[in-house]
Amino acid sequence: MHAASHLILASTSRYRRELLERLHLPFTVQAPETDETPRTGEQPAQLAERLSLAKALAVARQSPQAWVIGADQVADLEGEPIGKPGDLARAQAQLERLSGRTVVFQTGLALVRAADGWQRSIVVPVKVRFRTLSAAQIARYLALEPAIDCAGSAKSEGLGISLLESIESDDPTALIGLPLIALGRILREAGLDPLAA
């Protein structure tokens, strides 16, 4: 990748940064200024795709020659968006509600370049079945791994995996917040193949 093809991750998430590092492409990180308020009647998958594109475009306006990656994730409980809890009390309540249920984590992904208007956006769903959990099990989990910054309050890459019965996905890193298989496909389409010599 040459200098004119600078890559920016429009995210403050350390999880997304760590995932993108796996592709061995040089990139920088920039926080997007984006209103994440859901629109009336907006379905979780639509919200995830809209926000991923909005984040990428917000950063791309400041660096029009760069390729900008945006991502967003919304937990989808039968059409209802479930966001980040923000504190332990809400995380406890959220996990009690998700106990024994199936949630689809909708991960939006976008790649844009403002200079020529190039943009692609998709949503990668991950179906997650939560085990039936007691309030004490949830409290113990949150004491060990306070997942207040994750939609659905469970970090599958850590102890949160113990909360789950199953995960169904064609793109396993989507659940952590950045679907690398889909991203690789879009990067190749843009001429940014991580395996190109």
N, CA, C and O of each residue as an XYZ file, in Angstrom:
788
protein
N       0.857     -1.180      0.000
C       0.000      0.000      0.000
C       0.898      1.237      0.000
O       1.754      1.374      0.874
N       0.720      2.121     -0.948
C       1.568      3.312     -1.032
C       0.989      4.465     -0.226
O      -0.134      4.386      0.271
N       1.756      5.525     -0.103
C       1.385      6.635      0.774
C       0.032      7.250      0.426
O      -0.696      7.702      1.309
N      -0.300      7.264     -0.866
C      -1.573      7.852     -1.279
C      -2.764      7.011     -0.816
O      -3.907      7.465     -0.861
N      -2.485      5.779     -0.369
C      -3.556      4.884      0.056
C      -3.604      4.764      1.575
O      -3.851      3.679      2.101
N      -3.377      5.845      2.273
C      -3.397      5.832      3.734
C      -4.717      5.260      4.244
O      -5.782      5.576      3.713
N      -4.643      4.419      5.274
C      -5.805      3.765      5.844
C      -6.058      4.313      7.247
O      -5.139      4.407      8.061
N      -7.315      4.673      7.523
C      -7.697      5.197      8.838
C      -8.846      4.352      9.393
O      -9.805      4.050      8.683
N      -8.738      3.980     10.655
C      -9.832      3.326     11.358
C     -10.599      4.396     12.116
O     -10.061      5.017     13.032
N     -11.852      4.615     11.739
C     -12.690      5.636     12.382
C     -13.357      5.025     13.611
O     -14.540      4.686     13.591
N     -12.581      4.892     14.671
C     -13.091      4.228     15.864
C     -12.189      4.521     17.052
O     -10.984      4.721     16.895
N     -12.777      4.545     18.237
C     -11.985      4.655     19.462
C     -11.876      3.296     20.160
O     -11.286      3.197     21.236
N     -12.440      2.260     19.555
C     -12.462      0.931     20.166
C     -11.101      0.248     20.085
O     -10.557      0.044     19.000
N     -10.564     -0.099     21.245
C      -9.287     -0.829     21.227
C      -9.475     -2.220     20.652
O      -8.528     -2.782     20.102
N     -10.671     -2.798     20.762
C     -10.943     -4.125     20.214
C     -10.845     -4.094     18.690
O     -10.247     -4.981     18.082
N     -11.432     -3.073     18.081
C     -11.355     -2.950     16.616
C      -9.916     -2.674     16.170
O      -9.467     -3.203     15.153
N      -9.207     -1.858     16.924
C      -7.814     -1.575     16.575
C      -6.984     -2.859     16.605
O      -6.208     -3.126     15.688
N      -7.152     -3.646     17.663
C      -6.400     -4.894     17.788
C      -6.757     -5.873     16.669
O      -5.884     -6.580     16.167
N      -8.023     -5.920     16.279
C      -8.420     -6.800     15.179
C      -7.803     -6.349     13.861
O      -7.288     -7.174     13.107
N      -7.850     -5.042     13.573
C      -7.299     -4.538     12.318
C      -5.791     -4.786     12.223
O      -5.259     -4.987     11.131
N      -5.114     -4.769     13.357
C      -3.673     -5.045     13.364
C      -3.353     -6.430     12.811
O      -2.254     -6.646     12.302
N      -4.287     -7.365     12.901
C      -4.070     -8.715     12.377
C      -3.811     -8.733     10.879
O      -3.175     -9.660     10.377
N      -4.296     -7.718     10.147
C      -4.145     -7.691      8.688
C      -2.790     -7.152      8.231
O      -2.478     -7.187      7.040
N      -1.979     -6.650      9.177
C      -0.628     -6.164      8.868
C      -0.615     -5.057      7.816
O       0.315     -4.961      7.016
N      -1.651     -4.228      7.826
C      -1.681     -3.039      6.976
C      -1.417     -1.831      7.868
O      -1.986     -1.741      8.956
N      -0.570     -0.902      7.435
C      -0.361      0.294      8.248
C      -1.643      1.138      8.288
O      -2.289      1.348      7.261
N      -1.997      1.610      9.470
C      -3.191      2.443      9.597
C      -3.035      3.365     10.793
O      -2.210      3.135     11.677
N      -3.842      4.408     10.799
C      -3.943      5.287     11.956
C      -5.381      5.210     12.466
O      -6.261      4.657     11.807
N      -5.597      5.770     13.635
C      -6.913      5.742     14.274
C      -7.378      7.177     14.492
O      -6.602      8.034     14.916
N      -8.633      7.427     14.201
C      -9.200      8.749     14.435
C     -10.622      8.585     14.960
O     -11.403      7.799     14.423
N     -10.948      9.323     15.999
C     -12.292      9.252     16.579
C     -13.286      9.972     15.675
O     -13.059     11.122     15.298
N     -14.392      9.303     15.323
C     -15.417      9.969     14.515
C     -16.359     10.767     15.409
O     -16.666     10.353     16.526
N     -16.807     11.892     14.919
C     -17.820     12.677     15.622
C     -19.155     12.325     14.985
O     -19.499     12.838     13.921
N     -19.910     11.440     15.647
C     -21.143     10.917     15.060
C     -22.234     10.822     16.111
O     -22.004     10.340     17.220
N     -23.415     11.282     15.754
C     -24.590     11.118     16.615
C     -25.097      9.687     16.431
O     -25.475      9.301     15.326
N     -25.104      8.905     17.503
C     -25.484      7.495     17.411
C     -26.928      7.232     17.830
O     -27.299      6.086     18.084
N     -27.738      8.274     17.903
C     -29.134      8.120     18.300
C     -29.910      7.354     17.227
O     -29.890      7.736     16.057
N     -30.591      6.278     17.617
C     -31.413      5.558     16.630
C     -32.558      6.432     16.126
O     -33.097      7.263     16.857
N     -32.915      6.225     14.867
C     -34.065      6.927     14.297
C     -35.337      6.152     14.604
O     -35.296      4.938     14.804
N     -36.444      6.838     14.639
C     -37.730      6.208     14.926
C     -37.993      5.093     13.922
O     -37.937      5.307     12.711
N     -38.282      3.896     14.442
C     -38.603      2.766     13.583
C     -37.409      2.095     12.923
O     -37.582      1.150     12.153
N     -36.212      2.563     13.209
C     -35.015      2.005     12.568
C     -34.686      0.633     13.165
O     -34.562      0.489     14.381
N     -34.550     -0.355     12.307
C     -34.207     -1.701     12.746
C     -32.730     -1.776     13.113
O     -31.929     -1.007     12.581
N     -32.347     -2.692     14.019
C     -30.952     -2.778     14.459
C     -29.938     -2.922     13.320
O     -28.884     -2.287     13.363
N     -30.226     -3.733     12.314
C     -29.276     -3.897     11.201
C     -29.125     -2.592     10.418
O     -28.021     -2.231     10.010
N     -30.240     -1.889     10.212
C     -30.183     -0.596      9.516
C     -29.358      0.406     10.322
O     -28.546      1.145      9.766
N     -29.573      0.420     11.625
C     -28.845      1.326     12.510
C     -27.346      1.041     12.454
O     -26.543      1.966     12.328
N     -26.966     -0.230     12.545
C     -25.546     -0.595     12.519
C     -24.889     -0.173     11.207
O     -23.771      0.342     11.208
N     -25.581     -0.389     10.089
C     -25.004     -0.014      8.797
C     -24.927      1.505      8.651
O     -23.918      2.034      8.183
N     -25.986      2.206      9.049
C     -25.992      3.669      8.942
C     -24.876      4.289      9.775
O     -24.181      5.197      9.319
N     -24.707      3.787     11.011
C     -23.678      4.355     11.886
C     -22.270      4.028     11.414
O     -21.374      4.865     11.527
N     -22.058      2.827     10.886
C     -20.711      2.496     10.387
C     -20.344      3.412      9.221
O     -19.212      3.885      9.127
N     -21.298      3.654      8.345
C     -21.052      4.546      7.212
C     -20.883      5.988      7.671
O     -20.012      6.697      7.166
N     -21.703      6.432      8.621
C     -21.604      7.802      9.130
C     -20.253      8.051      9.793
O     -19.666      9.120      9.622
N     -19.756      7.073     10.549
C     -18.445      7.212     11.195
C     -17.338      7.327     10.156
O     -16.460      8.183     10.264
N     -17.385      6.458      9.149
C     -16.362      6.506      8.098
C     -16.403      7.835      7.350
O     -15.361      8.438      7.089
N     -17.603      8.288      7.007
C     -17.734      9.542      6.250
C     -17.295     10.751      7.075
O     -16.714     11.691      6.531
N     -17.568     10.737      8.381
C     -17.172     11.853      9.244
C     -15.659     12.035      9.229
O     -15.174     13.165      9.169
N     -14.916     10.950      9.283
C     -13.452     11.025      9.264
C     -12.948     11.288      7.844
O     -11.980     12.026      7.658
N     -13.597     10.690      6.844
C     -13.164     10.861      5.451
C     -13.266     12.317      4.998
O     -12.476     12.760      4.165
N     -14.220     13.055      5.532
C     -14.340     14.479      5.156
C     -13.089     15.261      5.557
O     -12.728     16.238      4.901
N     -12.427     14.828      6.638
C     -11.215     15.502      7.094
C      -9.961     15.015      6.366
O      -8.958     15.726      6.313
N     -10.016     13.813      5.809
C      -8.872     13.220      5.095
C      -9.383     12.588      3.806
O      -9.469     11.365      3.703
N      -9.724     13.430      2.813
C     -10.422     12.917      1.629
C      -9.635     11.907      0.790
O     -10.245     11.105      0.082
N      -8.313     11.922      0.848
C      -7.528     10.970      0.053
C      -7.365      9.614      0.742
O      -6.929      8.649      0.114
N      -7.705      9.539      2.000
C      -7.512      8.305      2.769
C      -8.664      7.332      2.558
O      -9.785      7.728      2.238
N      -8.366      6.065      2.743
C      -9.389      5.028      2.856
C      -9.780      4.974      4.326
O      -8.912      4.871      5.193
N     -11.068      5.041      4.615
C     -11.520      5.100      6.004
C     -12.477      3.945      6.289
O     -13.443      3.718      5.560
N     -12.180      3.223      7.371
C     -13.012      2.108      7.815
C     -13.888      2.584      8.963
O     -13.401      3.171      9.929
N     -15.174      2.328      8.847
C     -16.107      2.600      9.933
C     -16.789      1.312     10.344
O     -17.034      0.447      9.504
N     -17.098      1.172     11.612
C     -17.791     -0.031     12.091
C     -18.689      0.340     13.262
O     -18.407      1.273     14.014
N     -19.763     -0.404     13.399
C     -20.659     -0.216     14.526
C     -21.386     -1.531     14.773
O     -21.602     -2.316     13.849
N     -21.758     -1.762     16.019
C     -22.454     -3.001     16.346
C     -23.682     -2.705     17.197
O     -23.640     -1.902     18.130
N     -24.767     -3.371     16.851
C     -26.007     -3.237     17.605
C     -26.517     -4.641     17.910
O     -26.675     -5.463     17.007
N     -26.771     -4.907     19.177
C     -27.377     -6.179     19.554
C     -28.866     -6.101     19.243
O     -29.533     -5.121     19.577
N     -29.373     -7.142     18.602
C     -30.732     -7.174     18.088
C     -31.517     -8.266     18.818
O     -31.313     -9.456     18.581
N     -32.405     -7.849     19.697
C     -33.258     -8.787     20.421
C     -34.657     -8.705     19.825
O     -35.464     -7.859     20.210
N     -34.928     -9.595     18.883
C     -36.231     -9.654     18.215
C     -36.649     -8.296     17.659
O     -37.802     -7.888     17.790
N     -35.695     -7.602     17.036
C     -35.978     -6.314     16.407
C     -35.753     -5.105     17.286
O     -35.847     -3.969     16.820
N     -35.456     -5.335     18.560
C     -35.196     -4.223     19.485
C     -33.692     -4.040     19.651
O     -32.990     -4.998     19.973
N     -33.184     -2.824     19.439
C     -31.745     -2.604     19.629
C     -31.367     -2.615     21.109
O     -32.019     -1.974     21.933
N     -30.311     -3.349     21.428
C     -29.774     -3.417     22.782
C     -28.375     -2.804     22.726
O     -27.498     -3.336     22.046
N     -28.162     -1.723     23.411
C     -26.888     -1.003     23.332
C     -25.907     -1.371     24.430
O     -26.060     -2.386     25.109
N     -24.905     -0.536     24.589
C     -23.913     -0.696     25.657
C     -24.571     -0.287     26.972
O     -25.252      0.738     27.025
N     -24.379     -1.070     28.034
C     -25.076     -0.743     29.276
C     -24.568      0.519     29.963
O     -25.363      1.267     30.532
N     -23.259      0.772     29.924
C     -22.716      1.992     30.524
C     -22.398      1.903     32.001
O     -21.502      2.597     32.483
N     -23.121      1.054     32.735
C     -22.794      0.854     34.151
C     -23.172     -0.576     34.553
O     -23.864     -1.281     33.818
N     -22.699     -0.992     35.748
C     -22.878     -2.377     36.173
C     -24.332     -2.739     36.451
O     -24.745     -3.866     36.176
N     -25.108     -1.819     36.986
C     -26.514     -2.122     37.271
C     -27.275     -2.414     35.983
O     -28.066     -3.355     35.919
N     -27.027     -1.594     34.953
C     -27.695     -1.832     33.668
C     -27.161     -3.096     33.006
O     -27.918     -3.808     32.347
N     -25.861     -3.393     33.169
C     -25.297     -4.624     32.610
C     -25.947     -5.845     33.247
O     -26.279     -6.805     32.552
N     -26.129     -5.813     34.564
C     -26.790     -6.916     35.275
C     -28.210     -7.111     34.730
O     -28.617     -8.231     34.420
N     -28.958     -6.005     34.617
C     -30.338     -6.085     34.122
C     -30.375     -6.572     32.674
O     -31.246     -7.356     32.297
N     -29.436     -6.107     31.879
C     -29.387     -6.499     30.476
C     -29.135     -8.002     30.341
O     -29.813     -8.679     29.568
N     -28.166     -8.518     31.086
C     -27.856     -9.946     31.010
C     -28.981    -10.801     31.585
O     -29.227    -11.902     31.093
N     -29.662    -10.318     32.609
C     -30.817    -11.060     33.131
C     -31.902    -11.159     32.059
O     -32.578    -12.181     31.936
N     -32.055    -10.103     31.302
C     -33.055    -10.101     30.220
C     -32.643    -11.021     29.070
O     -33.500    -11.650     28.450
N     -31.338    -11.108     28.777
C     -30.856    -11.913     27.659
C     -30.698    -13.385     28.023
O     -30.541    -14.228     27.140
N     -30.738    -13.694     29.297
C     -30.578    -15.076     29.761
C     -31.551    -16.016     29.052
O     -32.760    -15.784     29.039
N     -31.002    -17.086     28.460
C     -31.812    -18.089     27.788
C     -32.370    -17.668     26.443
O     -33.194    -18.381     25.869
N     -31.942    -16.528     25.930
C     -32.505    -16.006     24.678
C     -31.456    -15.945     23.575
O     -30.255    -16.058     23.821
N     -31.943    -15.766     22.362
C     -31.069    -15.624     21.194
C     -31.033    -14.159     20.782
O     -32.067    -13.502     20.667
N     -29.829    -13.669     20.565
C     -29.600    -12.289     20.160
C     -28.797    -12.316     18.858
O     -27.888    -13.132     18.708
N     -29.123    -11.440     17.930
C     -28.326    -11.306     16.714
C     -27.508    -10.025     16.847
O     -28.057     -8.926     16.927
N     -26.196    -10.187     16.870
C     -25.319     -9.021     16.905
C     -25.107     -8.573     15.466
O     -24.479     -9.269     14.668
N     -25.644     -7.394     15.151
C     -25.555     -6.830     13.799
C     -24.325     -5.927     13.755
O     -24.291     -4.883     14.406
N     -23.315     -6.333     12.986
C     -22.083     -5.551     12.894
C     -22.019     -4.868     11.538
O     -21.873     -5.519     10.503
N     -22.131     -3.547     11.562
C     -22.027     -2.760     10.345
C     -20.570     -2.476     10.030
O     -19.758     -2.268     10.931
N     -20.249     -2.470      8.749
C     -18.886     -2.229      8.273
C     -18.945     -1.351      7.040
O     -19.758     -1.582      6.145
N     -18.079     -0.338      6.989
C     -18.029      0.543      5.825
C     -16.581      0.873      5.485
O     -15.730      0.975      6.369
N     -16.317      1.038      4.199
C     -15.031      1.539      3.711
C     -15.345      2.645      2.715
O     -16.112      2.441      1.774
N     -14.754      3.816      2.924
C     -15.024      4.951      2.046
C     -13.735      5.703      1.716
O     -12.742      5.627      2.440
N     -13.786      6.425      0.607
C     -12.747      7.409      0.265
C     -13.471      8.615     -0.318
O     -14.096      8.524     -1.375
N     -13.385      9.734      0.371
C     -14.164     10.920     -0.001
C     -13.711     11.527     -1.321
O     -14.528     12.095     -2.046
N     -12.427     11.419     -1.647
C     -11.888     12.087     -2.835
C     -12.628     11.697     -4.108
O     -12.858     12.542     -4.972
N     -13.002     10.430     -4.231
C     -13.692      9.992     -5.441
C     -15.079      9.415     -5.169
O     -15.712      8.858     -6.066
N     -15.558      9.551     -3.906
C     -16.894      9.078     -3.572
C     -17.035      7.566     -3.459
O     -18.150      7.044     -3.444
N     -15.900      6.854     -3.379
C     -15.945      5.388     -3.287
C     -16.480      4.999     -1.916
O     -16.000      5.496     -0.897
N     -17.474      4.109     -1.885
C     -17.950      3.627     -0.590
C     -18.656      2.284     -0.726
O     -19.345      2.010     -1.709
N     -18.460      1.467      0.289
C     -19.145      0.181      0.418
C     -19.557      0.046      1.877
O     -18.819      0.436      2.782
N     -20.737     -0.506      2.092
C     -21.167     -0.790      3.458
C     -21.989     -2.067      3.470
O     -22.751     -2.341      2.543
N     -21.825     -2.843      4.532
C     -22.553     -4.092      4.685
C     -22.849     -4.314      6.168
O     -22.340     -3.603      7.034
N     -23.675     -5.307      6.433
C     -23.938     -5.736      7.804
C     -23.645     -7.230      7.887
O     -24.099     -8.012      7.052
N     -22.884     -7.608      8.901
C     -22.557     -9.018      9.133
C     -23.263     -9.448     10.427
O     -22.914     -8.966     11.505
N     -24.250    -10.348     10.335
C     -24.963    -10.790     11.535
C     -24.254    -11.959     12.220
O     -23.656    -12.809     11.561
N     -24.330    -11.986     13.539
C     -23.818    -13.107     14.334
C     -24.926    -13.508     15.305
O     -25.375    -12.700     16.118
N     -25.355    -14.755     15.209
C     -26.435    -15.252     16.061
C     -25.840    -15.870     17.322
O     -25.026    -16.791     17.249
N     -26.253    -15.355     18.475
C     -25.701    -15.785     19.761
C     -26.825    -16.265     20.667
O     -27.820    -15.568     20.867
N     -26.653    -17.460     21.210
C     -27.620    -18.005     22.166
C     -27.013    -17.934     23.558
O     -25.974    -18.540     23.820
N     -27.670    -17.185     24.459
C     -27.217    -17.078     25.843
C     -27.700    -18.285     26.641
O     -28.817    -18.762     26.438
N     -26.863    -18.776     27.543
C     -27.285    -19.815     28.487
C     -28.320    -19.232     29.441
O     -28.442    -18.013     29.568
N     -29.055    -20.100     30.101
C     -29.921    -19.644     31.175
C     -29.026    -19.366     32.379
O     -28.337    -20.257     32.874
N     -29.047    -18.124     32.839
C     -28.116    -17.664     33.867
C     -28.853    -17.199     35.114
O     -29.920    -16.592     35.025
N     -28.283    -17.483     36.261
C     -28.844    -16.966     37.504
C     -28.319    -15.550     37.742
O     -27.307    -15.153     37.165
N     -29.003    -14.801     38.583
C     -28.551    -13.450     38.937
C     -27.165    -13.510     39.567
O     -26.342    -12.624     39.336
N     -26.897    -14.556     40.366
C     -25.591    -14.699     41.012
C     -24.487    -14.965     39.987
O     -23.383    -14.437     40.114
N     -24.783    -15.778     38.975
C     -23.783    -16.041     37.920
C     -23.467    -14.761     37.147
O     -22.310    -14.492     36.824
N     -24.484    -13.989     36.858
C     -24.281    -12.732     36.136
C     -23.461    -11.763     36.974
O     -22.533    -11.131     36.467
N     -23.798    -11.643     38.253
C     -23.055    -10.748     39.140
C     -21.598    -11.174     39.239
O     -20.705    -10.326     39.231
N     -21.344    -12.478     39.334
C     -19.965    -12.993     39.393
C     -19.216    -12.650     38.106
O     -18.072    -12.199     38.147
N     -19.866    -12.866     36.970
C     -19.244    -12.517     35.688
C     -18.870    -11.036     35.652
O     -17.740    -10.692     35.306
N     -19.806    -10.164     36.005
C     -19.549     -8.728     35.926
C     -18.501     -8.270     36.938
O     -17.807     -7.281     36.703
N     -18.378     -8.986     38.072
C     -17.319     -8.667     39.034
C     -15.948     -8.989     38.454
O     -14.973     -8.286     38.718
N     -15.881    -10.057     37.662
C     -14.610    -10.467     37.062
C     -14.313     -9.746     35.754
O     -13.152     -9.502     35.425
N     -15.358     -9.407     35.012
C     -15.187     -8.781     33.692
C     -16.320     -7.779     33.474
O     -17.320     -8.105     32.835
N     -16.171     -6.563     34.001
C     -17.248     -5.574     33.872
C     -17.388     -5.092     32.424
O     -16.714     -4.153     32.000
N     -18.257     -5.741     31.691
C     -18.397     -5.497     30.251
C     -19.405     -4.389     29.976
O     -20.379     -4.599     29.252
N     -19.180     -3.220     30.544
C     -20.135     -2.124     30.398
C     -19.975     -1.370     29.077
O     -20.808     -0.531     28.734
N     -18.897     -1.670     28.333
C     -18.650     -0.974     27.066
C     -18.978     -1.838     25.856
O     -18.564     -1.522     24.741
N     -19.724     -2.934     26.065
C     -20.056     -3.862     24.982
C     -21.568     -3.992     24.852
O     -22.271     -4.163     25.848
N     -22.063     -3.912     23.627
C     -23.480     -4.163     23.386
C     -23.807     -5.573     23.850
O     -23.137     -6.530     23.460
N     -24.828     -5.703     24.674
C     -25.183     -7.012     25.186
C     -24.437     -7.425     26.436
O     -24.720     -8.486     26.993
N     -23.494     -6.621     26.893
C     -22.773     -6.824     28.165
C     -21.936     -8.096     28.243
O     -21.630     -8.549     29.346
N     -21.560     -8.678     27.128
C     -20.777     -9.923     27.162
C     -19.600     -9.841     26.201
O     -19.790     -9.604     25.008
N     -18.393    -10.032     26.706
C     -17.196    -10.047     25.863
C     -16.872    -11.495     25.509
O     -16.298    -12.229     26.313
N     -17.243    -11.889     24.311
C     -17.042    -13.281     23.908
C     -15.572    -13.644     23.798
O     -15.216    -14.821     23.860
N     -14.714    -12.645     23.636
C     -13.274    -12.910     23.533
C     -12.636    -13.115     24.900
O     -11.449    -13.424     24.997
N     -13.423    -12.943     25.949
C     -12.939    -13.136     27.314
C     -13.848    -14.101     28.057
O     -14.337    -15.074     27.484
N     -14.069    -13.827     29.329
C     -14.898    -14.683     30.171
C     -16.351    -14.727     29.703
O     -17.081    -15.662     30.033
N     -16.769    -13.731     28.944
C     -18.138    -13.695     28.430
C     -18.524    -14.920     27.630
O     -19.709    -15.220     27.483
N     -17.537    -15.631     27.112
C     -17.825    -16.861     26.361
C     -18.548    -17.871     27.249
O     -19.299    -18.710     26.750
N     -18.325    -17.794     28.559
C     -18.970    -18.740     29.486
C     -20.463    -18.453     29.679
O     -21.175    -19.260     30.277
N     -20.935    -17.320     29.179
C     -22.351    -16.976     29.261
C     -23.165    -17.577     28.118
O     -24.395    -17.527     28.130
N     -22.474    -18.144     27.132
C     -23.122    -18.492     25.872
C     -23.300    -19.988     25.669
O     -22.499    -20.798     26.134
N     -24.379    -20.335     24.960
C     -24.629    -21.708     24.511
C     -23.996    -21.937     23.149
O     -23.394    -22.982     22.903
N     -24.136    -20.940     22.251
C     -23.643    -21.114     20.890
C     -23.447    -19.773     20.202
O     -24.032    -18.759     20.582
N     -22.593    -19.806     19.165
C     -22.353    -18.657     18.291
C     -22.422    -19.176     16.863
O     -21.754    -20.153     16.524
N     -23.224    -18.530     16.024
C     -23.315    -18.908     14.614
C     -22.898    -17.716     13.761
O     -23.522    -16.656     13.814
N     -21.824    -17.899     12.965
C     -21.329    -16.797     12.144
C     -20.454    -17.311     11.014
O     -19.760    -18.317     11.157
N     -20.496    -16.604      9.885
C     -19.580    -16.870      8.780
C     -18.313    -16.018      8.913
O     -17.385    -16.156      8.117
N     -18.275    -15.142      9.914
C     -17.178    -14.189     10.056
C     -16.942    -13.970     11.555
O     -17.443    -12.998     12.120
N     -16.179    -14.870     12.209
C     -16.130    -14.914     13.672
C     -15.702    -13.633     14.380
O     -16.150    -13.392     15.501
N     -14.852    -12.802     13.774
C     -14.441    -11.573     14.471
C     -15.521    -10.497     14.446
O     -15.381     -9.465     15.102
N     -16.591    -10.727     13.701
C     -17.704     -9.759     13.679
C     -18.268     -9.570     15.075
O     -18.675     -8.463     15.431
N     -18.299    -10.626     15.870
C     -18.864    -10.528     17.212
C     -18.039     -9.598     18.103
O     -18.579     -8.988     19.026
N     -16.745     -9.487     17.835
C     -15.878     -8.603     18.617
C     -15.980     -7.161     18.108
O     -15.581     -6.227     18.804
N     -16.509     -6.980     16.901
C     -16.760     -5.618     16.424
C     -16.187     -5.255     15.079
O     -16.459     -4.166     14.575
N     -15.380     -6.152     14.464
C     -14.833     -5.846     13.140
C     -14.737     -7.151     12.348
O     -13.840     -7.957     12.597
N     -15.654     -7.370     11.392
C     -15.654     -8.618     10.626
C     -14.507     -8.649      9.608
O     -14.603     -8.054      8.535
N     -13.435     -9.342      9.956
C     -12.216     -9.288      9.139
C     -12.358    -10.000      7.799
O     -11.711     -9.599      6.831
N     -13.176    -11.036      7.710
C     -13.365    -11.699      6.412
C     -14.043    -10.731      5.449
O     -13.594    -10.562      4.315
N     -15.120    -10.097      5.898
C     -15.821     -9.121      5.061
C     -14.934     -7.920      4.759
O     -14.933     -7.410      3.639
N     -14.178     -7.469      5.759
C     -13.290     -6.331      5.545
C     -12.222     -6.670      4.510
O     -11.926     -5.853      3.638
N     -11.644     -7.862      4.597
C     -10.647     -8.278      3.611
C     -11.207     -8.254      2.198
O     -10.533     -7.824      1.262
N     -12.435     -8.714      2.050
C     -13.084     -8.725      0.737
C     -13.250     -7.305      0.212
O     -12.966     -7.038     -0.956
N     -13.711     -6.384      1.072
C     -13.912     -4.993      0.638
C     -12.576     -4.306      0.362
O     -12.459     -3.544     -0.598
N     -11.570     -4.567      1.195
C     -10.244     -3.987      0.949
C      -9.674     -4.444     -0.390
O      -9.098     -3.643     -1.127
N      -9.830     -5.723     -0.706
C      -9.348     -6.225     -2.019
C     -10.073     -5.540     -3.163
O      -9.466     -5.206     -4.180
N     -11.382     -5.330     -2.994
C     -12.160     -4.628     -4.006
C     -11.629     -3.213     -4.229
O     -11.672     -2.686     -5.341
N     -11.131     -2.615     -3.161
C     -10.563     -1.255     -3.230
C      -9.100     -1.257     -3.675
O      -8.495     -0.194     -3.814
N      -8.527     -2.450     -3.900
C      -7.127     -2.545     -4.314
C      -6.154     -2.545     -3.153
O      -4.974     -2.250     -3.339
N      -6.629     -2.872     -1.945
C      -5.790     -2.857     -0.728
C      -5.664     -4.259     -0.152
O      -6.032     -4.495      0.999
N      -5.149     -5.182     -0.942
C      -5.029     -6.580     -0.527
C      -3.895     -6.719      0.489
O      -2.750     -6.395      0.173
N      -4.193     -7.199      1.715
C      -3.126     -7.386      2.708
C      -2.038     -8.365      2.267
O      -0.918     -8.316      2.777
N      -2.358     -9.252      1.327
C      -1.364    -10.242      0.880
C      -0.671     -9.846     -0.424
O       0.128    -10.617     -0.957
N      -0.963     -8.671     -0.934
C      -0.296     -8.219     -2.157
C       1.155     -7.885     -1.866
O       1.469     -7.316     -0.821
N       2.032     -8.237     -2.780
C       3.472     -7.973     -2.595
C       3.773     -6.503     -2.825
O       4.926     -6.085     -2.716
